Coordinates of C-alpha atoms in Angstrom, one line a residue:
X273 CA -8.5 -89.6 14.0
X274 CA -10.1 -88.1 10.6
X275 CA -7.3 -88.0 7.9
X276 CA -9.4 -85.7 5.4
X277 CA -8.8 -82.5 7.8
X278 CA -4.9 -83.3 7.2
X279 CA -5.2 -83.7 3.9
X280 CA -6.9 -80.8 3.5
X281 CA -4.0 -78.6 5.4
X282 CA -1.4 -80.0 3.1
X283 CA -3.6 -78.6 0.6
X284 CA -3.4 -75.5 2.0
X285 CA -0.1 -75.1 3.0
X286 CA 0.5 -75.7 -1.1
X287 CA -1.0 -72.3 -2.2
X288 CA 0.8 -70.3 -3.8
X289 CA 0.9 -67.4 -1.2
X290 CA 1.0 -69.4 1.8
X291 CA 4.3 -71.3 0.5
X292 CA 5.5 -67.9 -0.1
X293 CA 4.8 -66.9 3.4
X294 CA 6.0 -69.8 4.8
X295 CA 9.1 -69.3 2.7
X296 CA 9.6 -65.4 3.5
X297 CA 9.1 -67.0 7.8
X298 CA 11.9 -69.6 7.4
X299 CA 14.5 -67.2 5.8
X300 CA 13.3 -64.1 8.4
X301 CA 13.5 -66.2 11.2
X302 CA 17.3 -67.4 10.1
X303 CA 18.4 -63.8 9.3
X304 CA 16.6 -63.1 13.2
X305 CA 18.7 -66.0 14.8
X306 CA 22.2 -64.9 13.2
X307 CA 21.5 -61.0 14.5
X308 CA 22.5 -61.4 18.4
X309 CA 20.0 -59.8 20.5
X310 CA 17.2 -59.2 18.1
X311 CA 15.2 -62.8 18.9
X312 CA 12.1 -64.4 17.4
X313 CA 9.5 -62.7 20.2
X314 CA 10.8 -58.8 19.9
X315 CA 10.6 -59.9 15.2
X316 CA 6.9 -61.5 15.7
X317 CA 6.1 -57.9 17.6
X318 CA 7.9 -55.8 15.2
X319 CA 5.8 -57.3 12.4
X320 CA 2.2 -58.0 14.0
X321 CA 0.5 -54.7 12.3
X322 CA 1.7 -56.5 8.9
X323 CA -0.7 -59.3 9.8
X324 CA -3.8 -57.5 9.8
X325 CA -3.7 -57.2 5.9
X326 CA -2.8 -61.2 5.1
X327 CA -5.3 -64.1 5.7
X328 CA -5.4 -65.8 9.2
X329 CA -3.7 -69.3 7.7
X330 CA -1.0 -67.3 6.0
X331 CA 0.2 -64.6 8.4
X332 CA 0.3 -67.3 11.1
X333 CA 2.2 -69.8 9.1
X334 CA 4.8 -66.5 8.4
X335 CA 4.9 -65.9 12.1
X336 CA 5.5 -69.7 13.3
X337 CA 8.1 -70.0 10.4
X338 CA 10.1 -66.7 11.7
X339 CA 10.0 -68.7 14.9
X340 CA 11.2 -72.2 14.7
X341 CA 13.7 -70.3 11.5
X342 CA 15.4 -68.2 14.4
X343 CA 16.6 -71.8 16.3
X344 CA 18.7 -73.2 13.0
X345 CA 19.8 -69.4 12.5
X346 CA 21.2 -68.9 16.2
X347 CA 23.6 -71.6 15.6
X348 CA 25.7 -70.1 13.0
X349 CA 27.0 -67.5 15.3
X350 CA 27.1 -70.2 18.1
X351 CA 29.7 -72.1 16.3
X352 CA 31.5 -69.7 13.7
X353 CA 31.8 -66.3 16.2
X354 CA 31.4 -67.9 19.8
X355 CA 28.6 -65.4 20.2
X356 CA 24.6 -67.1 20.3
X357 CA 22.2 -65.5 18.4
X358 CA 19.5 -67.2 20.3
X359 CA 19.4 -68.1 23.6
X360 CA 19.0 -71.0 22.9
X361 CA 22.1 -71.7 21.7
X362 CA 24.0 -70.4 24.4
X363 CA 25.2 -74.1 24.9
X364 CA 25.5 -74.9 21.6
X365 CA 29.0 -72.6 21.9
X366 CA 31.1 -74.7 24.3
X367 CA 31.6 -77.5 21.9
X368 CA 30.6 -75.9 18.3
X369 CA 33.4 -73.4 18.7
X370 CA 35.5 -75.8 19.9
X371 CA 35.2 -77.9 16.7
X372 CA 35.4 -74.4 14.8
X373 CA 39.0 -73.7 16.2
X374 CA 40.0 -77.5 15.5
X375 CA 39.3 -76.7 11.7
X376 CA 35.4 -78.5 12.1
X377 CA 32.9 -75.5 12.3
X378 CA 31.6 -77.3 8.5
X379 CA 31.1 -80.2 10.7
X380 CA 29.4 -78.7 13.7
X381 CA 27.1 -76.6 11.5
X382 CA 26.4 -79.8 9.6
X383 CA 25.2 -81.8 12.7
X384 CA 23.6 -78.8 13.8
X385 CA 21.2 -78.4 11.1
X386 CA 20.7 -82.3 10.5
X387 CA 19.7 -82.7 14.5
X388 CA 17.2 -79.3 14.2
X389 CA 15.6 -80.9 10.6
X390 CA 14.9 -84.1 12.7
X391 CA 14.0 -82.6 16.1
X392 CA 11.7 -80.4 14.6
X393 CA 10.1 -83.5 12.4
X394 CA 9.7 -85.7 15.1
X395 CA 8.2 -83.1 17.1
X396 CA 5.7 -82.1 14.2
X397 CA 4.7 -85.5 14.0
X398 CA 4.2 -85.4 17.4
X399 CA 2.0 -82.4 17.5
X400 CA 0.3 -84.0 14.4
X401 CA -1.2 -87.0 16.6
X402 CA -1.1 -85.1 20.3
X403 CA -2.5 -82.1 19.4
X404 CA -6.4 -83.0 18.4
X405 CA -6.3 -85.6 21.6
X406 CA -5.5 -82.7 24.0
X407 CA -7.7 -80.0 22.0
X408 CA -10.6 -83.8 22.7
X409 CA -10.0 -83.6 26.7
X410 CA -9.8 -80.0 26.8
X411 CA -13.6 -79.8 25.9
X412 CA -14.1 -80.9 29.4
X413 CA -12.3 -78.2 31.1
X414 CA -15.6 -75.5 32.9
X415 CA -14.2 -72.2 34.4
X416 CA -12.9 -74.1 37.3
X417 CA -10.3 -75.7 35.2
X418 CA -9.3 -72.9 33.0
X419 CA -8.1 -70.4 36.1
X420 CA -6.4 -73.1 37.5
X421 CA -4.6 -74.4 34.3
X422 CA -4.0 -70.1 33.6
X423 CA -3.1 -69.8 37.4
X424 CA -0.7 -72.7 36.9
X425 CA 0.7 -71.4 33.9
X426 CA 1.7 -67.9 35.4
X427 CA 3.5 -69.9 38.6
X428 CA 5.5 -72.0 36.3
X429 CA 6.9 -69.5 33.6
X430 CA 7.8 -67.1 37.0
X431 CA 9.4 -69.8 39.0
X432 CA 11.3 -71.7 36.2
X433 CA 12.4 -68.6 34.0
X434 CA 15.7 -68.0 34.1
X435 CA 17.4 -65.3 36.3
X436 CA 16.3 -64.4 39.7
X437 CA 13.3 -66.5 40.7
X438 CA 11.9 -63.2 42.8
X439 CA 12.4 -60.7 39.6
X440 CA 9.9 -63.3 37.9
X441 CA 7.6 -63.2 40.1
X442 CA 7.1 -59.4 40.7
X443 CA 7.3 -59.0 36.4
X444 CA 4.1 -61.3 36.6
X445 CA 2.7 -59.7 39.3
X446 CA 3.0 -56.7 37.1
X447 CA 1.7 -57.9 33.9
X448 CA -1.4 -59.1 36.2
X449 CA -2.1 -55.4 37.3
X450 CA -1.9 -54.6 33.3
X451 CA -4.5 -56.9 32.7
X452 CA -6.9 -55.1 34.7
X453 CA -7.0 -52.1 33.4
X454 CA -9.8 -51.4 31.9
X455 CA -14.1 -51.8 32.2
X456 CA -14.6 -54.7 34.5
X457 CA -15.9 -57.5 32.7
X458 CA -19.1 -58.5 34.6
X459 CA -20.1 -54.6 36.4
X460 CA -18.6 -52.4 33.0
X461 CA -17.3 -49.7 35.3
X462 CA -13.7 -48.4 34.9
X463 CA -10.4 -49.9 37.0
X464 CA -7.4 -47.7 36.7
X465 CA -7.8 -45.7 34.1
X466 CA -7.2 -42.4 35.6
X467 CA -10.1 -40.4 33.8
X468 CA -8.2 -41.3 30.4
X469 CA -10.6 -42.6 27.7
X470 CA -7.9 -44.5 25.7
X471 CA -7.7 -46.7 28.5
X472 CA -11.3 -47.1 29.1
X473 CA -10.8 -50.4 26.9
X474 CA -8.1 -51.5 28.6
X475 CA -4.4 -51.8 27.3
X476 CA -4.2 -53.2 23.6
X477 CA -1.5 -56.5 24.1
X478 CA 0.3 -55.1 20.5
X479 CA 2.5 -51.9 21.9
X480 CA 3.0 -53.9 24.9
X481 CA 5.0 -56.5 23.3
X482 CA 6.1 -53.9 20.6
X483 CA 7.6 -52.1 23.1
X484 CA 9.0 -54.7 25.7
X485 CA 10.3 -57.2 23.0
X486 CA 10.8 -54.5 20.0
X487 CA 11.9 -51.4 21.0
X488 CA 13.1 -52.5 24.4
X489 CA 15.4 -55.0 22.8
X490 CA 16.8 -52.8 20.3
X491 CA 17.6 -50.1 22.8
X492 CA 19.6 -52.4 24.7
X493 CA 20.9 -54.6 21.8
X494 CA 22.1 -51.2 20.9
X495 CA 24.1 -50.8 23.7
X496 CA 25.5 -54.8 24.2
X497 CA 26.7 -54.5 20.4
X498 CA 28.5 -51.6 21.2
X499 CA 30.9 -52.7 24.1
X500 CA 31.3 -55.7 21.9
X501 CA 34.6 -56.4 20.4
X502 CA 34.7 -57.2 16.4
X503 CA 34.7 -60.8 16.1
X504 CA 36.4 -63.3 13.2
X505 CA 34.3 -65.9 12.0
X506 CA 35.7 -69.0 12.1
X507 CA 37.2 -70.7 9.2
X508 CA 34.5 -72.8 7.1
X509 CA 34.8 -76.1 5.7
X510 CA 32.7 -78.9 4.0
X511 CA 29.4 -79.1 6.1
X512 CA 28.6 -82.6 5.3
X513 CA 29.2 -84.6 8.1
X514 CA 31.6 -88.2 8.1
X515 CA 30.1 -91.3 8.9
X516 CA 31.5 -91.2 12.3
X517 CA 30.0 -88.5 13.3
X518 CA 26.7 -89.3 12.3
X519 CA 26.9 -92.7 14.1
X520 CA 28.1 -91.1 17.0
X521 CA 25.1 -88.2 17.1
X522 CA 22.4 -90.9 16.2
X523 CA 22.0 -91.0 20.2
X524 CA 21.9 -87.3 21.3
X525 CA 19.2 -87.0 18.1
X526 CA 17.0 -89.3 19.0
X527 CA 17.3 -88.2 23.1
X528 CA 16.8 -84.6 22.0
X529 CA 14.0 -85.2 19.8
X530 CA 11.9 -86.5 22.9
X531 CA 13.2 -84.8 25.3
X532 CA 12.6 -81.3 23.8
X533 CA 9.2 -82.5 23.0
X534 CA 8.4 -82.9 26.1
X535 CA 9.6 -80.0 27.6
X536 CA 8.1 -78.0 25.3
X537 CA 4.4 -78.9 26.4
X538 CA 5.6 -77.2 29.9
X539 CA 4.6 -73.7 30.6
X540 CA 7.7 -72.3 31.4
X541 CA 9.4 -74.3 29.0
X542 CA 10.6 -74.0 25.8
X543 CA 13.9 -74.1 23.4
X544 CA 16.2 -73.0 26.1
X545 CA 16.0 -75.2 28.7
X546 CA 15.5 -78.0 26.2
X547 CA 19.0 -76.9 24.9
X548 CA 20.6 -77.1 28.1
X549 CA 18.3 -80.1 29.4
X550 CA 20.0 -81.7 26.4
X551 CA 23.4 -81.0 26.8
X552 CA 23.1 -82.1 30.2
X553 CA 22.0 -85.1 29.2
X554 CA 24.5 -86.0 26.6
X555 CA 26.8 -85.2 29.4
X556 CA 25.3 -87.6 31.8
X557 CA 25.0 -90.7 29.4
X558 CA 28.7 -89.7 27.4
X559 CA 31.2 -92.6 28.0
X560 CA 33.9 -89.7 28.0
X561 CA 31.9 -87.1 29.6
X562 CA 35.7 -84.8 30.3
X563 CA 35.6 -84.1 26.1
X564 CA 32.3 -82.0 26.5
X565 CA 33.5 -78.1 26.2
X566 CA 37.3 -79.4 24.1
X567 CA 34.7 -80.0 20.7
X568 CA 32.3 -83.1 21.7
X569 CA 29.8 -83.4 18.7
X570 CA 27.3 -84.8 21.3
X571 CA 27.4 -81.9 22.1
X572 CA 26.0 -79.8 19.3
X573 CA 23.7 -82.7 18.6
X574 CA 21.6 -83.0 21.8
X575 CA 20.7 -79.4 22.4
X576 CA 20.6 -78.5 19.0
X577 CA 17.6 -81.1 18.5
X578 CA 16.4 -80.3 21.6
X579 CA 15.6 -77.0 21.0
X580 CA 13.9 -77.3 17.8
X581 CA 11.9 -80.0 19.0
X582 CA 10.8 -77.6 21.8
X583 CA 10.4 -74.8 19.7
X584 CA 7.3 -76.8 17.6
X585 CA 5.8 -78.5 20.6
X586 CA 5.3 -75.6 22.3
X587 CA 2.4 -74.9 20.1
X588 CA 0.1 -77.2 21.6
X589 CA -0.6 -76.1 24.7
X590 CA -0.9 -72.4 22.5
X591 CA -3.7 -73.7 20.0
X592 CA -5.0 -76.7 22.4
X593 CA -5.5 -75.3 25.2
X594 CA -5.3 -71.5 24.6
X595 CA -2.3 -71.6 27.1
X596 CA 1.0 -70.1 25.8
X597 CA 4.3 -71.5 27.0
X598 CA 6.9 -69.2 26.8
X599 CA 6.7 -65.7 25.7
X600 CA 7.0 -66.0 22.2
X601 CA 3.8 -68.0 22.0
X602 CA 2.4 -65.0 24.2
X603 CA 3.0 -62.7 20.8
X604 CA 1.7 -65.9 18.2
X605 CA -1.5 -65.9 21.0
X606 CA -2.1 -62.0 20.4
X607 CA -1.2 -62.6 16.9
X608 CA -4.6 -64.9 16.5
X609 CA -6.4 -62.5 18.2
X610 CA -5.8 -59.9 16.2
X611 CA -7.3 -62.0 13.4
X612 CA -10.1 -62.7 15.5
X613 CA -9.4 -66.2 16.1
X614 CA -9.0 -67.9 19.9
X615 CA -6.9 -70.1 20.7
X616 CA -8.4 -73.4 22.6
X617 CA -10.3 -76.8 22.0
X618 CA -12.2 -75.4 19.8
X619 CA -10.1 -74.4 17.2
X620 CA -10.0 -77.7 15.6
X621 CA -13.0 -78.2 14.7
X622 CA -13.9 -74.5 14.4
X623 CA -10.7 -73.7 12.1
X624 CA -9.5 -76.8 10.9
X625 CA -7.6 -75.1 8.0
X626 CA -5.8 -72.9 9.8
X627 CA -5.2 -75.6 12.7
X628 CA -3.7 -78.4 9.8
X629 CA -2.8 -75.6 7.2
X630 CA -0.2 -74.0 10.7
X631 CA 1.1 -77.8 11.6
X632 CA 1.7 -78.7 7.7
X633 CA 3.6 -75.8 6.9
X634 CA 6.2 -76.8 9.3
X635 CA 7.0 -80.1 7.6
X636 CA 7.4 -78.1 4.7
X637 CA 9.6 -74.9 6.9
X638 CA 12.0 -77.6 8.2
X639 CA 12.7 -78.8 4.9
X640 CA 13.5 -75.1 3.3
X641 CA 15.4 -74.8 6.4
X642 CA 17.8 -78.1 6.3
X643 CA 17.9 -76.9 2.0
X644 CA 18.9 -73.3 3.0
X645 CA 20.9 -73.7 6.7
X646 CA 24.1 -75.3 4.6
X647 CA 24.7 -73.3 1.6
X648 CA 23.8 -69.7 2.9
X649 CA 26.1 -70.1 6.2
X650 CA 28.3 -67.1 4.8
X651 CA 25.4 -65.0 3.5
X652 CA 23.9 -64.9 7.2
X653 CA 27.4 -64.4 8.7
X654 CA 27.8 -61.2 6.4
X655 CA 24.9 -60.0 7.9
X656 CA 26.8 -59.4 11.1
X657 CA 28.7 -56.5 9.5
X658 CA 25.9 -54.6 9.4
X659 CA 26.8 -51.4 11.9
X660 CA 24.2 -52.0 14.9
X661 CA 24.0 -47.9 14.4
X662 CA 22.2 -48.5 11.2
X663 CA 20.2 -51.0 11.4
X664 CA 18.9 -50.2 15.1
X665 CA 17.2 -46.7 14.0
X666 CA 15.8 -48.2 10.9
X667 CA 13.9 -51.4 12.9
X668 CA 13.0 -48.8 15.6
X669 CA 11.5 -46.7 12.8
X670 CA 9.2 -49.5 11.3
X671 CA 8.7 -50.6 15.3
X672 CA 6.5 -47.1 15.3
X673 CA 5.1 -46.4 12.4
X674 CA 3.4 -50.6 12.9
X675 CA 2.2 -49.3 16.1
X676 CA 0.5 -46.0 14.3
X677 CA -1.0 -48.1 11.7
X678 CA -2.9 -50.4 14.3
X679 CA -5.6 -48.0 15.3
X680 CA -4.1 -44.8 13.6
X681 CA -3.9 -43.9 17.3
X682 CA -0.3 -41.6 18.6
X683 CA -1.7 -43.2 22.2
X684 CA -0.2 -46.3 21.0
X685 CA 3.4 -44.8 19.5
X686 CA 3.4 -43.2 23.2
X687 CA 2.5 -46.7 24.9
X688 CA 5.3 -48.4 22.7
X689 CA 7.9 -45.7 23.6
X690 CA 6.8 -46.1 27.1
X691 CA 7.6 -50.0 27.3
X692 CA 10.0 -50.0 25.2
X693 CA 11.8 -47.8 28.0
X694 CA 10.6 -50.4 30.7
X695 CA 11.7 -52.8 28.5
X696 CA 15.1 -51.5 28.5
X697 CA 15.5 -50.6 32.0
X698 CA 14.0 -54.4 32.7
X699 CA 16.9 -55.5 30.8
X700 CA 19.6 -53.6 32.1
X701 CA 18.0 -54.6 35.7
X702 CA 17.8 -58.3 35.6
X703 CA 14.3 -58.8 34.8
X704 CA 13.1 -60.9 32.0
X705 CA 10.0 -59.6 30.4
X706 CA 8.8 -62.7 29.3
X707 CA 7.1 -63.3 32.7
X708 CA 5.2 -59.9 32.6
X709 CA 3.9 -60.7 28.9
X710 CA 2.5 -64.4 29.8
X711 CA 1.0 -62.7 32.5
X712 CA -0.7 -60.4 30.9
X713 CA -2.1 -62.4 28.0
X714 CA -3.4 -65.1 30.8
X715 CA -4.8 -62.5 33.4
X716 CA -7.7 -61.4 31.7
X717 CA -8.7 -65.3 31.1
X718 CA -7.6 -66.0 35.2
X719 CA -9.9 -63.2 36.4
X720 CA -12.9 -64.1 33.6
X721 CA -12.9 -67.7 34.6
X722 CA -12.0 -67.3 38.8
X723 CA -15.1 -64.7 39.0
X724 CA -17.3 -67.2 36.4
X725 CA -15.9 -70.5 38.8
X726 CA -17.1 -68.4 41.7
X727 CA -20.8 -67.5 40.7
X728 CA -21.2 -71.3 39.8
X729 CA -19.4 -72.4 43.2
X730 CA -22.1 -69.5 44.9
X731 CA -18.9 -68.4 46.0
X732 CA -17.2 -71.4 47.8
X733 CA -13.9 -71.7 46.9
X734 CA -14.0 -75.6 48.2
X735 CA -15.6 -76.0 45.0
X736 CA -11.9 -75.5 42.7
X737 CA -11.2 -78.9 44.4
X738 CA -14.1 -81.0 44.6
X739 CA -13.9 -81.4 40.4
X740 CA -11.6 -83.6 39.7
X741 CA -9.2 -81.9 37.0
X742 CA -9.5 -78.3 38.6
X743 CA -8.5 -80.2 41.9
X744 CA -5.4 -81.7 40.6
X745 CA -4.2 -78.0 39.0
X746 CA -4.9 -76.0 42.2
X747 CA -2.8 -79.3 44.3
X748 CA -0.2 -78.8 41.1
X749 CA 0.0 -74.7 42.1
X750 CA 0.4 -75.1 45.8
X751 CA 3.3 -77.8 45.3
X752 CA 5.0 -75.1 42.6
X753 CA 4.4 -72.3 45.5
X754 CA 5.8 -74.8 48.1
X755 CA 8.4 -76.7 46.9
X756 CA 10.9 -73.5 46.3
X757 CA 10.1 -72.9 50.1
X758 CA 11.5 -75.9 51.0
X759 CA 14.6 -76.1 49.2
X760 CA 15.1 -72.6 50.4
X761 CA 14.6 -73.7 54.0
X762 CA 16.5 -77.0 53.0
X763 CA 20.1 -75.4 51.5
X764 CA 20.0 -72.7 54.8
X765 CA 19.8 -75.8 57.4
X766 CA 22.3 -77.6 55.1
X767 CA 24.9 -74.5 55.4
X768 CA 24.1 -73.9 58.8
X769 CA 24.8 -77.1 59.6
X770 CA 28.0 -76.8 57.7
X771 CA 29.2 -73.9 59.3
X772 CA 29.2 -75.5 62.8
X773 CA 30.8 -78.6 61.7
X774 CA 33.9 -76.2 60.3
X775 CA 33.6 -74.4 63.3
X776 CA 33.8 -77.2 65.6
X777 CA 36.8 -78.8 63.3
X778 CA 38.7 -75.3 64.0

């Protein structure tokens, strides 16, 4: 591995207006985490058309700052109001408010943030080494292997996103027909665009997730935070952790750290099922497994460094492999092409600054973040008082007038209001629209590479699995197709059976 590349991100990441940007991502994404409802994904939207006036490097090191920012601020509410601000720290309430009613929410918040600062290090470290090996065997991958790592991707995030398994699926399905709107890529005649000249070009992928993640979010945060009761934050005391409990979270830090990792790298995956992969966990190996859910610190620990080492990894698949993970790194993938740059092998070799300058800013983000996290606990709590019925018509507001500014285009304010209903009513419905983003972004590159594998194959589709790594995808999509099948056909023998034996016993 060269070092000077490295070397030369750090460098980087040290100007001036890139540490202010990283700086202005952390404390966003905190402010973002604390306000329930609001997320990282629907922020990154709200602010893409700020990105088209800043510098590649320095508008993506904002973005991924506002991301990994939002896990440390999702926390605070976790613990001190029993009410996540992330999803991701949806598990992070059973035993963080807990220790808040026993007089410990300094303590929980303390763990919290020392488990994120070292989940999110190890992962960094992680993506440091990983990253440029992957980004090496990528530049293998023909057509063949691109639809069926895309094709792969789009099964996972539908099958293993939370919620109704069959919702996921038809929200893909959906983003899918999206994608094809437009000229065909290979004939350049028209698909479903009904005479209209603004779609002749296809759907643009900002009012899209402006309008499923912004505006769609707001409308229905809107509504949540107004059947909400007013909630007392817990009481606060010293956030610096004993001894005690440091020895007894050294474990669930390490655990999380490698576990999140991992998961991360999984399309599909991502900070929230790290979090609850690592509670689970620390539940499993716990010698007193009954104190989970009364205030176990184990149990803030594990998911807590879980999540932020998830939240970091899943950039590699996003700038290795072009392949986002979870629908946040959907947005961060339109986010580099609106600065013309594409995720994949190539970038590098081909952007090597921003590659190193992105990665090096978050040893730098996790740092602010640790620094910041402790002392400013009652300053983000504060936030919370601001009336939902001001702040809603005030983000909605800038929502639109980004969206103008894109193109200049009312087309677009109108394609924004337009999701951000469907956004809503997906919401209020049960369907995530992560699914129907990830599809989106990835269906232009499955139809471009499936069509491209085809005229290479002469149009034998025996040829996806007679190379090797294409092969091993396709096999890797049929078991994801399969496999829920079985268990589905497997639980309704098991309850038949069940019924008969209770029968019979009456």
């Amino acid at each position: 591995m060269d070092i000077q590349p490295v070397l030369d991100g750090f460098a980087t990441v040290f100007e001036p207006m890139n540490l202010l940007y990283c700086l202005i991502g952390v404390v966003v994404g905190m402010f973002v985490g604390v306000l329930p409802g609001l997320g990282p994904a629907a922020t990154i939207a709200i602010l893409l058309p700020i990105t088209f006036g800043i510098e590649p490097v320095t508008a993506i090191i904002m973005l991924a700052g506002i991301f990994y920012g939002a896990q440390y601020g999702g926390t605070i509410t976790s613990v001190l109001l029993r009410l996540p601000g992330e999803a991701s720290s949806v598990v992070t309430v059973f035993d963080g408010y807990a220790l808040a009613k026993r007089g410990k929410a300094g303590t929980a918040l303390g763990i919290a943030a020392i488990g994120s600062f070292i989940g999110g290090t190890v992962a960094i470290i992680g993506l440091t080494f990983l990253a440029p090996l992957v980004a090496g065997w990528a530049l293998e991958f023909g057509p063949a292997e691109y639809a069926g790592l895309a094709l792969l991707g789009i099964l996972l995030v539908a099958t293993i996103s939370s919620g109704s398994k069959l919702k996921a699926v038809i929200a893909a399905t959906v983003g899918l027909l999206l994608a094809t709107i437009g000229r065909d890529p290979f004939t350049g005649t028209g698909r479903f665009t009904f005479d209209n000249l603004q779609l002749v070009d296809g759907i643009d992928f900002v009012p899209i997730a402006m309008g499923l993640f912004g505006l769609g979010e707001i409308l229905y945060g809107l509504e949540e935070r107004h059947r909400a009761q007013a909630l007392t934050p817990a009481k606060m005391t010293s956030v610096w952790p004993s001894r005690s409990d440091l020895a007894r979270s050294t474990g669930a830090f390490g655990r999380g750290s490698v576990l999140g990792f991992l998961l991360g790298l999984l399309p599909g995956g991502g900070a929230t099922i790290a979090s609850m992969a690592g509670y689970a966990v620390e539940k499993k190996v716990s010698k007193k497994p009954e104190l989970f859910g009364h205030g176990a610190i184990q149990g803030v620990a594990g998911p807590e460094t879980a999540n932020n080492a998830a939240a970091t990894s899943s950039f590699i698949p996003l700038l290795t492999l072009g392949i986002p993970a979870n629908a946040t790194m959907a947005i961060m993938f339109g986010a580099l092409l609106i600065q013309g740059i594409t995720p994949g092998p190539q970038l590098v070799s081909d952007h090597p600054d921003l590659f190193w300058g992105v990665v090096n800013s978050m040893y730098l983000g996790n740092v602010l973040l640790l620094l910041m996290s402790l002392p400013l606990v009652g300053v983000f709590v504060r936030v919370l008082s601001v009336r939902a019925a001001i702040l809603a018509p005030i983000t909605a507001l800038i929502t639109l007038i980004g969206a103008y500014t894109i193109r200049n285009s009312v087309f677009d304010v109108g394609l924004v209001v337009a999701f951000g209903a469907i956004g809503y009513l997906m919401k209020k419905t049960g369907f995530e629209p992560g699914p129907l983003v990830l599809a989106f972004v990835l269906g232009a590159l499955l139809e471009d590479n499936v069509r491209r594998a085809l005229l290479i194959f002469d149009g034998n589709l025996g040829g996806f699995f007679t190379r090797p790594i294409s092969g091993v995808l396709i096999g890797l999509v049929i078991v994801v197709i399969v496999l829920p099948i079985i268990r589905s056909a497997i639980k309704k023998s098991q309850g038949a059976k069940e019924l008969v034996e209770s029968g019979s016993r009456r």
